[in-house]
Amino acid sequence: MTFLAILLLAAMIATVAALVYGVVMFLKNSSTEVHGPGPSEFAIKSNKAMQFRIFFQAAAILVVVVILFAAGENGG
């Protein structure tokens, strides 16, 4: 159970880190002029960071489900 708690904490920290990184890249993108066709480098980095955030968030939810399932098995 301790391993799952550590895994959950790591997933939550990774989620917050990806969120902060994505917001910073978004702000850099909005403060620069967009030149030429297609997305800028900052827009691509922001999009990728938000994809990682979704992945880490899903991992954290999965760990919570496993913890709740394990707690139900031990309590019942």
PDB file of C-alpha atoms in Angstrom:
ATOM      1  CA  MET A   1       0.000   0.000   0.000  1.00  0.00           C
ATOM      2  CA  THR A   2       2.928   2.339   0.685  1.00  0.00           C
ATOM      3  CA  PHE A   3       4.183   1.780  -2.853  1.00  0.00           C
ATOM      4  CA  LEU A   4       0.814   2.840  -4.254  1.00  0.00           C
ATOM      5  CA  ALA A   5       0.785   5.964  -2.094  1.00  0.00           C
ATOM      6  CA  ILE A   6       4.249   6.921  -3.358  1.00  0.00           C
ATOM      7  CA  LEU A   7       3.157   6.183  -6.927  1.00  0.00           C
ATOM      8  CA  LEU A   8       0.067   8.368  -6.462  1.00  0.00           C
ATOM      9  CA  LEU A   9       2.139  11.225  -5.069  1.00  0.00           C
ATOM     10  CA  ALA A  10       4.574  10.955  -7.994  1.00  0.00           C
ATOM     11  CA  ALA A  11       1.701  11.006 -10.505  1.00  0.00           C
ATOM     12  CA  MET A  12       0.161  14.061  -8.832  1.00  0.00           C
ATOM     13  CA  ILE A  13       3.478  15.931  -8.812  1.00  0.00           C
ATOM     14  CA  ALA A  14       4.061  15.041 -12.469  1.00  0.00           C
ATOM     15  CA  THR A  15       0.558  16.289 -13.316  1.00  0.00           C
ATOM     16  CA  VAL A  16       1.169  19.640 -11.652  1.00  0.00           C
ATOM     17  CA  ALA A  17       4.611  19.968 -13.248  1.00  0.00           C
ATOM     18  CA  ALA A  18       3.204  19.266 -16.728  1.00  0.00           C
ATOM     19  CA  LEU A  19       0.385  21.739 -16.115  1.00  0.00           C
ATOM     20  CA  VAL A  20       2.745  24.510 -15.017  1.00  0.00           C
ATOM     21  CA  TYR A  21       5.111  23.842 -17.938  1.00  0.00           C
ATOM     22  CA  GLY A  22       2.217  23.882 -20.396  1.00  0.00           C
ATOM     23  CA  VAL A  23       0.840  27.151 -19.024  1.00  0.00           C
ATOM     24  CA  VAL A  24       4.296  28.761 -19.197  1.00  0.00           C
ATOM     25  CA  MET A  25       4.677  27.656 -22.827  1.00  0.00           C
ATOM     26  CA  PHE A  26       1.170  28.958 -23.563  1.00  0.00           C
ATOM     27  CA  LEU A  27       2.028  32.337 -22.055  1.00  0.00           C
ATOM     28  CA  LYS A  28       5.255  32.512 -24.061  1.00  0.00           C
ATOM     29  CA  ASN A  29       3.276  31.693 -27.191  1.00  0.00           C
ATOM     30  CA  SER A  30       0.700  34.399 -26.483  1.00  0.00           C
ATOM     31  CA  SER A  31       3.390  37.008 -25.816  1.00  0.00           C
ATOM     32  CA  THR A  32       5.233  36.433 -29.105  1.00  0.00           C
ATOM     33  CA  GLU A  33       4.077  37.254 -32.575  1.00  0.00           C
ATOM     34  CA  VAL A  34       3.079  34.348 -34.756  1.00  0.00           C
ATOM     35  CA  HIS A  35       5.066  34.315 -37.985  1.00  0.00           C
ATOM     36  CA  GLY A  36       4.299  32.142 -40.947  1.00  0.00           C
ATOM     37  CA  PRO A  37       1.890  29.262 -41.393  1.00  0.00           C
ATOM     38  CA  GLY A  38       1.369  26.615 -38.788  1.00  0.00           C
ATOM     39  CA  PRO A  39       1.753  26.598 -35.025  1.00  0.00           C
ATOM     40  CA  SER A  40       4.747  28.156 -33.305  1.00  0.00           C
ATOM     41  CA  GLU A  41       7.361  26.215 -31.364  1.00  0.00           C
ATOM     42  CA  PHE A  42       5.843  27.350 -28.050  1.00  0.00           C
ATOM     43  CA  ALA A  43       2.354  26.261 -29.133  1.00  0.00           C
ATOM     44  CA  ILE A  44       3.645  22.791 -29.964  1.00  0.00           C
ATOM     45  CA  LYS A  45       5.453  22.528 -26.620  1.00  0.00           C
ATOM     46  CA  SER A  46       2.351  23.709 -24.767  1.00  0.00           C
ATOM     47  CA  ASN A  47       0.184  21.164 -26.562  1.00  0.00           C
ATOM     48  CA  LYS A  48       2.639  18.336 -25.812  1.00  0.00           C
ATOM     49  CA  ALA A  49       2.821  19.341 -22.132  1.00  0.00           C
ATOM     50  CA  MET A  50      -0.958  19.250 -21.865  1.00  0.00           C
ATOM     51  CA  GLN A  51      -0.985  15.791 -23.445  1.00  0.00           C
ATOM     52  CA  PHE A  52       1.482  14.655 -20.781  1.00  0.00           C
ATOM     53  CA  ARG A  53      -0.730  16.258 -18.115  1.00  0.00           C
ATOM     54  CA  ILE A  54      -3.686  14.207 -19.287  1.00  0.00           C
ATOM     55  CA  PHE A  55      -1.568  11.036 -19.214  1.00  0.00           C
ATOM     56  CA  PHE A  56      -0.280  11.720 -15.683  1.00  0.00           C
ATOM     57  CA  GLN A  57      -3.764  12.652 -14.503  1.00  0.00           C
ATOM     58  CA  ALA A  58      -5.150   9.375 -15.859  1.00  0.00           C
ATOM     59  CA  ALA A  59      -2.335   7.480 -14.131  1.00  0.00           C
ATOM     60  CA  ALA A  60      -3.156   9.192 -10.825  1.00  0.00           C
ATOM     61  CA  ILE A  61      -6.842   8.286 -11.189  1.00  0.00           C
ATOM     62  CA  LEU A  62      -5.921   4.686 -11.974  1.00  0.00           C
ATOM     63  CA  VAL A  63      -3.734   4.495  -8.847  1.00  0.00           C
ATOM     64  CA  VAL A  64      -6.609   5.892  -6.738  1.00  0.00           C
ATOM     65  CA  VAL A  65      -8.911   3.203  -8.154  1.00  0.00           C
ATOM     66  CA  VAL A  66      -6.365   0.498  -7.291  1.00  0.00           C
ATOM     67  CA  ILE A  67      -5.967   1.907  -3.766  1.00  0.00           C
ATOM     68  CA  LEU A  68      -9.740   1.981  -3.232  1.00  0.00           C
ATOM     69  CA  PHE A  69     -10.097  -1.534  -4.608  1.00  0.00           C
ATOM     70  CA  ALA A  70      -7.315  -2.803  -2.330  1.00  0.00           C
ATOM     71  CA  ALA A  71      -8.841  -1.052   0.681  1.00  0.00           C
ATOM     72  CA  GLY A  72     -12.226  -2.635  -0.091  1.00  0.00           C
ATOM     73  CA  GLU A  73     -10.663  -6.092  -0.329  1.00  0.00           C
ATOM     74  CA  ASN A  74      -8.869  -5.731   3.012  1.00  0.00           C
ATOM     75  CA  GLY A  75     -11.861  -4.239   4.846  1.00  0.00           C
ATOM     76  CA  GLY A  76     -14.517  -6.650   3.684  1.00  0.00           C
TER      77      GLY A  76
END
